[in-house]
PDB file of C-alpha atoms in Angstrom:
ATOM      1  CA  ASN A   1       0.000   0.000   0.000  1.00 61.00           C
ATOM      2  CA  TYR A   2       1.497   3.317  -1.106  1.00 61.00           C
ATOM      3  CA  GLU A   3       0.103   5.301   1.848  1.00 65.00           C
ATOM      4  CA  ILE A   4       1.707   2.931   4.353  1.00 66.00           C
ATOM      5  CA  GLN A   5       5.056   3.202   2.549  1.00 75.00           C
ATOM      6  CA  VAL A   6       4.867   6.989   2.799  1.00 75.00           C
ATOM      7  CA  VAL A   7       4.080   6.772   6.504  1.00 72.00           C
ATOM      8  CA  GLU A   8       6.930   4.321   7.098  1.00 79.00           C
ATOM      9  CA  ARG A   9       9.356   6.725   5.382  1.00 84.00           C
ATOM     10  CA  GLU A  10       8.063   9.554   7.542  1.00 82.00           C
ATOM     11  CA  ILE A  11       8.640   7.429  10.668  1.00 81.00           C
ATOM     12  CA  GLU A  12      12.229   6.819   9.518  1.00 86.00           C
ATOM     13  CA  ARG A  13      12.665  10.573   9.033  1.00 86.00           C
ATOM     14  CA  LEU A  14      11.335  11.192  12.539  1.00 84.00           C
ATOM     15  CA  GLU A  15      13.705   8.617  14.038  1.00 87.00           C
ATOM     16  CA  HIS A  16      16.618  10.250  12.211  1.00 88.00           C
ATOM     17  CA  SER A  17      15.573  13.671  13.525  1.00 88.00           C
ATOM     18  CA  LEU A  18      15.373  12.353  17.083  1.00 84.00           C
ATOM     19  CA  LEU A  19      18.764  10.636  16.884  1.00 87.00           C
ATOM     20  CA  ASN A  20      20.368  13.834  15.560  1.00 88.00           C
ATOM     21  CA  ASP A  21      18.706  16.013  18.232  1.00 86.00           C
ATOM     22  CA  LEU A  22      16.651  17.914  15.646  1.00 87.00           C
ATOM     23  CA  ILE A  23      13.447  17.263  17.617  1.00 86.00           C
ATOM     24  CA  ASP A  24      12.808  16.457  21.247  1.00 87.00           C
ATOM     25  CA  GLU A  25      11.314  13.253  22.622  1.00 87.00           C
ATOM     26  CA  SER A  26       7.815  14.695  23.211  1.00 86.00           C
ATOM     27  CA  VAL A  27       7.501  15.895  19.591  1.00 86.00           C
ATOM     28  CA  TYR A  28       8.789  12.525  18.395  1.00 82.00           C
ATOM     29  CA  GLN A  29       6.252  10.594  20.508  1.00 81.00           C
ATOM     30  CA  SER A  30       3.373  12.808  19.418  1.00 81.00           C
ATOM     31  CA  GLU A  31       4.204  12.528  15.716  1.00 81.00           C
ATOM     32  CA  LEU A  32       4.926   8.810  15.983  1.00 78.00           C
ATOM     33  CA  SER A  33       1.527   8.239  17.585  1.00 75.00           C
ATOM     34  CA  LYS A  34      -0.230  10.066  14.727  1.00 75.00           C
ATOM     35  CA  LEU A  35       1.693   8.152  12.072  1.00 76.00           C
ATOM     36  CA  SER A  36       1.163   4.812  13.807  1.00 71.00           C
ATOM     37  CA  SER A  37      -2.592   5.361  13.897  1.00 69.00           C
ATOM     38  CA  ILE A  38      -2.560   5.895  10.105  1.00 71.00           C
ATOM     39  CA  ILE A  39      -0.947   2.469   9.674  1.00 66.00           C
ATOM     40  CA  LEU A  40      -3.426   0.893  12.092  1.00 67.00           C
ATOM     41  CA  GLU A  41      -6.373   2.450  10.267  1.00 70.00           C
ATOM     42  CA  SER A  42      -5.457   0.472   7.160  1.00 72.00           C
ATOM     43  CA  ASP A  43      -6.622  -2.763   8.863  1.00 79.00           C
ATOM     44  CA  ILE A  44      -9.712  -2.514  11.038  1.00 83.00           C
ATOM     45  CA  LEU A  45      -8.984  -5.755  12.911  1.00 84.00           C
ATOM     46  CA  ASP A  46      -5.498  -4.564  13.911  1.00 85.00           C
ATOM     47  CA  TRP A  47      -7.050  -1.233  14.861  1.00 87.00           C
ATOM     48  CA  LEU A  48      -9.634  -2.941  17.093  1.00 89.00           C
ATOM     49  CA  LYS A  49      -6.985  -5.095  18.816  1.00 89.00           C
ATOM     50  CA  HIS A  50      -4.811  -2.027  19.420  1.00 88.00           C
ATOM     51  CA  TYR A  51      -7.470   0.294  20.848  1.00 91.00           C
ATOM     52  CA  PHE A  52      -9.597  -2.311  22.652  1.00 92.00           C
ATOM     53  CA  PRO A  53      -7.226  -5.067  23.843  1.00 93.00           C
ATOM     54  CA  ASP A  54      -9.480  -5.987  26.770  1.00 93.00           C
ATOM     55  CA  ARG A  55     -12.499  -6.491  24.515  1.00 90.00           C
ATOM     56  CA  TYR A  56     -10.779  -8.388  21.686  1.00 84.00           C
ATOM     57  CA  THR A  57      -8.648 -10.878  23.586  1.00 83.00           C
ATOM     58  CA  ASP A  58      -9.076 -13.886  21.301  1.00 82.00           C
ATOM     59  CA  PRO A  59      -7.422 -14.088  17.894  1.00 80.00           C
ATOM     60  CA  PHE A  60      -9.571 -12.988  14.995  1.00 74.00           C
ATOM     61  CA  CYS A  61     -10.530 -15.486  12.338  1.00 73.00           C
ATOM     62  CA  LYS A  62      -9.402 -13.373   9.375  1.00 71.00           C
ATOM     63  CA  GLU A  63     -11.888 -15.014   6.999  1.00 68.00           C
ATOM     64  CA  ILE A  64     -14.983 -14.390   9.111  1.00 73.00           C
ATOM     65  CA  HIS A  65     -14.047 -11.197  10.905  1.00 69.00           C
ATOM     66  CA  SER A  66     -12.481  -9.392   7.929  1.00 70.00           C
ATOM     67  CA  TYR A  67     -15.544 -10.231   5.862  1.00 66.00           C
ATOM     68  CA  LEU A  68     -17.868  -9.049   8.634  1.00 69.00           C
ATOM     69  CA  ALA A  69     -16.038  -5.759   9.190  1.00 71.00           C
ATOM     70  CA  LYS A  70     -15.590  -4.948   5.499  1.00 71.00           C
ATOM     71  CA  ASP A  71     -19.158  -5.933   4.660  1.00 63.00           C
ATOM     72  CA  LEU A  72     -20.497  -3.592   7.342  1.00 66.00           C
ATOM     73  CA  MET A  73     -18.243  -0.735   6.294  1.00 63.00           C
ATOM     74  CA  HIS A  74     -19.400  -0.945   2.676  1.00 63.00           C
ATOM     75  CA  CYS A  75     -22.971  -2.118   3.174  1.00 64.00           C
ATOM     76  CA  PRO A  76     -24.157  -0.908   6.590  1.00 61.00           C
ATOM     77  CA  ARG A  77     -27.676  -2.297   6.244  1.00 64.00           C
ATOM     78  CA  SER A  78     -26.505  -5.873   6.006  1.00 63.00           C
ATOM     79  CA  ALA A  79     -27.217  -8.814   8.280  1.00 65.00           C
ATOM     80  CA  VAL A  80     -24.678 -11.488   9.069  1.00 65.00           C
ATOM     81  CA  PHE A  81     -25.310 -15.029  10.213  1.00 69.00           C
ATOM     82  CA  ALA A  82     -22.524 -16.798  12.067  1.00 69.00           C
ATOM     83  CA  PRO A  83     -22.298 -19.170  15.036  1.00 69.00           C
ATOM     84  CA  ARG A  84     -22.877 -17.879  18.556  1.00 76.00           C
ATOM     85  CA  GLY A  85     -19.726 -16.484  20.136  1.00 73.00           C
ATOM     86  CA  CYS A  86     -18.136 -15.256  16.887  1.00 71.00           C
ATOM     87  CA  ALA A  87     -18.043 -11.611  18.037  1.00 71.00           C
ATOM     88  CA  LYS A  88     -20.711 -10.505  15.560  1.00 70.00           C
ATOM     89  CA  SER A  89     -22.224  -7.906  17.897  1.00 78.00           C
ATOM     90  CA  SER A  90     -18.873  -6.873  19.300  1.00 82.00           C
ATOM     91  CA  ILE A  91     -17.612  -6.080  15.812  1.00 81.00           C
ATOM     92  CA  SER A  92     -20.803  -4.845  14.142  1.00 80.00           C
ATOM     93  CA  CYS A  93     -22.389  -2.847  16.990  1.00 84.00           C
ATOM     94  CA  PHE A  94     -19.235  -1.703  18.788  1.00 90.00           C
ATOM     95  CA  GLY A  95     -16.002  -1.902  16.791  1.00 89.00           C
ATOM     96  CA  VAL A  96     -17.021  -0.907  13.270  1.00 88.00           C
ATOM     97  CA  PRO A  97     -19.135   2.091  14.362  1.00 91.00           C
ATOM     98  CA  ILE A  98     -16.354   3.487  16.578  1.00 94.00           C
ATOM     99  CA  TYR A  99     -13.783   2.890  13.826  1.00 92.00           C
ATOM    100  CA  LEU A 100     -15.911   4.663  11.220  1.00 90.00           C
ATOM    101  CA  ALA A 101     -16.801   7.526  13.575  1.00 94.00           C
ATOM    102  CA  LEU A 102     -13.120   8.279  14.114  1.00 94.00           C
ATOM    103  CA  THR A 103     -11.564   7.436  10.754  1.00 89.00           C
ATOM    104  CA  SER A 104     -14.152   8.147   8.067  1.00 88.00           C
ATOM    105  CA  ASP A 105     -16.290  11.008   6.814  1.00 87.00           C
ATOM    106  CA  ARG A 106     -18.639   8.583   5.106  1.00 85.00           C
ATOM    107  CA  TYR A 107     -21.127   8.161   7.995  1.00 87.00           C
ATOM    108  CA  ASN A 108     -22.305  10.659  10.590  1.00 92.00           C
ATOM    109  CA  PHE A 109     -24.979   8.669  12.410  1.00 91.00           C
ATOM    110  CA  PHE A 110     -24.883   5.176  13.896  1.00 89.00           C
ATOM    111  CA  LEU A 111     -28.231   3.691  14.869  1.00 88.00           C
ATOM    112  CA  ASN A 112     -28.158   0.566  17.003  1.00 87.00           C
ATOM    113  CA  VAL A 113     -31.512  -1.248  16.966  1.00 86.00           C
ATOM    114  CA  GLN A 114     -32.039  -4.101  19.420  1.00 87.00           C
ATOM    115  CA  SER A 115     -35.054  -6.183  20.433  1.00 88.00           C
ATOM    116  CA  THR A 116     -35.426  -4.468  23.833  1.00 90.00           C
ATOM    117  CA  TRP A 117     -34.554  -1.079  25.245  1.00 88.00           C
ATOM    118  CA  SER A 118     -32.214  -2.589  27.844  1.00 90.00           C
ATOM    119  CA  LYS A 119     -30.292  -4.492  25.133  1.00 90.00           C
ATOM    120  CA  ALA A 120     -30.008  -1.314  23.081  1.00 89.00           C
ATOM    121  CA  ARG A 121     -28.734   0.638  26.085  1.00 91.00           C
ATOM    122  CA  ASP A 122     -26.325  -2.177  26.984  1.00 91.00           C
ATOM    123  CA  MET A 123     -24.842  -2.035  23.460  1.00 89.00           C
ATOM    124  CA  ASN A 124     -24.425   1.754  23.480  1.00 91.00           C
ATOM    125  CA  TYR A 125     -23.098   2.132  27.033  1.00 94.00           C
ATOM    126  CA  PRO A 126     -19.682   0.522  26.346  1.00 95.00           C
ATOM    127  CA  ILE A 127     -19.202   2.873  23.386  1.00 96.00           C
ATOM    128  CA  LYS A 128     -19.870   5.840  25.658  1.00 96.00           C
ATOM    129  CA  LYS A 129     -17.443   4.495  28.294  1.00 96.00           C
ATOM    130  CA  GLU A 130     -14.663   3.999  25.733  1.00 96.00           C
ATOM    131  CA  PHE A 131     -14.907   7.611  24.621  1.00 96.00           C
ATOM    132  CA  GLU A 132     -14.809   8.700  28.261  1.00 96.00           C
ATOM    133  CA  GLU A 133     -12.032   6.427  29.537  1.00 96.00           C
ATOM    134  CA  ASN A 134      -9.910   4.958  26.720  1.00 96.00           C
ATOM    135  CA  GLU A 135      -6.587   6.797  26.939  1.00 94.00           C
ATOM    136  CA  LEU A 136      -5.330   5.458  23.593  1.00 90.00           C
ATOM    137  CA  LEU A 137      -8.397   6.784  21.765  1.00 92.00           C
ATOM    138  CA  ARG A 138      -8.115  10.133  23.534  1.00 92.00           C
ATOM    139  CA  ARG A 139      -4.405  10.406  22.740  1.00 86.00           C
ATOM    140  CA  ASP A 140      -4.753   9.565  19.045  1.00 86.00           C
ATOM    141  CA  TYR A 141      -8.173  11.058  18.197  1.00 90.00           C
ATOM    142  CA  GLY A 142      -8.620  13.730  20.845  1.00 90.00           C
ATOM    143  CA  VAL A 143     -11.238  14.033  23.552  1.00 94.00           C
ATOM    144  CA  GLN A 144     -14.608  13.323  21.941  1.00 95.00           C
ATOM    145  CA  VAL A 145     -16.820  13.831  25.009  1.00 94.00           C
ATOM    146  CA  THR A 146     -19.158  16.802  24.628  1.00 90.00           C
ATOM    147  CA  LYS A 147     -21.503  18.752  26.851  1.00 87.00           C
ATOM    148  CA  GLY A 148     -24.268  18.114  24.329  1.00 82.00           C
ATOM    149  CA  ARG A 149     -26.070  14.810  23.939  1.00 86.00           C
ATOM    150  CA  TRP A 150     -24.210  12.396  26.216  1.00 92.00           C
ATOM    151  CA  THR A 151     -26.427   9.662  27.685  1.00 90.00           C
ATOM    152  CA  ASP A 152     -26.348   5.878  27.746  1.00 88.00           C
ATOM    153  CA  THR A 153     -28.535   5.761  24.631  1.00 87.00           C
ATOM    154  CA  ALA A 154     -27.566   8.931  22.719  1.00 92.00           C
ATOM    155  CA  ILE A 155     -24.024  10.157  22.169  1.00 94.00           C
ATOM    156  CA  GLU A 156     -22.835  13.101  20.107  1.00 95.00           C
ATOM    157  CA  LEU A 157     -19.074  13.252  19.625  1.00 96.00           C
ATOM    158  CA  LYS A 158     -17.009  16.408  19.360  1.00 95.00           C
ATOM    159  CA  ASN A 159     -16.389  15.536  15.699  1.00 94.00           C
ATOM    160  CA  GLY A 160     -20.165  15.661  15.084  1.00 94.00           C
ATOM    161  CA  LYS A 161     -20.733  11.900  14.749  1.00 95.00           C
ATOM    162  CA  CYS A 162     -23.746  10.535  16.659  1.00 94.00           C
ATOM    163  CA  PHE A 163     -24.649   7.178  18.174  1.00 93.00           C
ATOM    164  CA  LYS A 164     -28.206   6.294  19.155  1.00 92.00           C
ATOM    165  CA  ALA A 165     -29.631   3.109  20.614  1.00 90.00           C
ATOM    166  CA  VAL A 166     -33.295   2.192  20.207  1.00 89.00           C
ATOM    167  CA  SER A 167     -35.459  -0.870  20.544  1.00 88.00           C
ATOM    168  CA  ILE A 168     -38.005  -2.370  18.212  1.00 83.00           C
ATOM    169  CA  GLY A 169     -41.412  -0.884  18.830  1.00 75.00           C
ATOM    170  CA  THR A 170     -40.208   2.406  20.312  1.00 73.00           C
ATOM    171  CA  GLY A 171     -40.376   5.725  18.559  1.00 68.00           C
ATOM    172  CA  ILE A 172     -37.205   6.945  16.909  1.00 65.00           C
ATOM    173  CA  ARG A 173     -37.276  10.620  17.847  1.00 65.00           C
ATOM    174  CA  GLY A 174     -34.521  13.098  17.232  1.00 59.00           C
ATOM    175  CA  VAL A 175     -32.871  11.060  14.516  1.00 58.00           C
TER     176      VAL A 175
END
């Protein structure tokens, strides 16, 4: 991938600058973090493992999980059938929406529809907590917490992206 090669050359330039005392350690770390996130963004599964190591502890099955993530990113109204325990919800309702909210301008609104209100809230709440507490996300993408809509079922990020959780049979207001 050409973009990754460019980033790798820029990392080499940074390392050279640090070794020759042209930049200080804090500038190096800051720039390295930005460049590293560009490389990570090229593979959503690597990105998920990096930013959410406690959530994605098992190895991904590249065939299933790459297909699932890419299918959702290109066709967001799709449904996927796979055996129980294959991380379908974890990837489709948690990982892919966060990834797209931070790395893409393609989507601005992420609607999570579940069979009950408590399931919908339980799917949205971890997303909210990650934006509040995940130091890696905050370091690489900035603080996204706002004073606006910030509840367990409705989240509006500083970058303007919104997450909403609803259940079947309830009104979808404010969408």
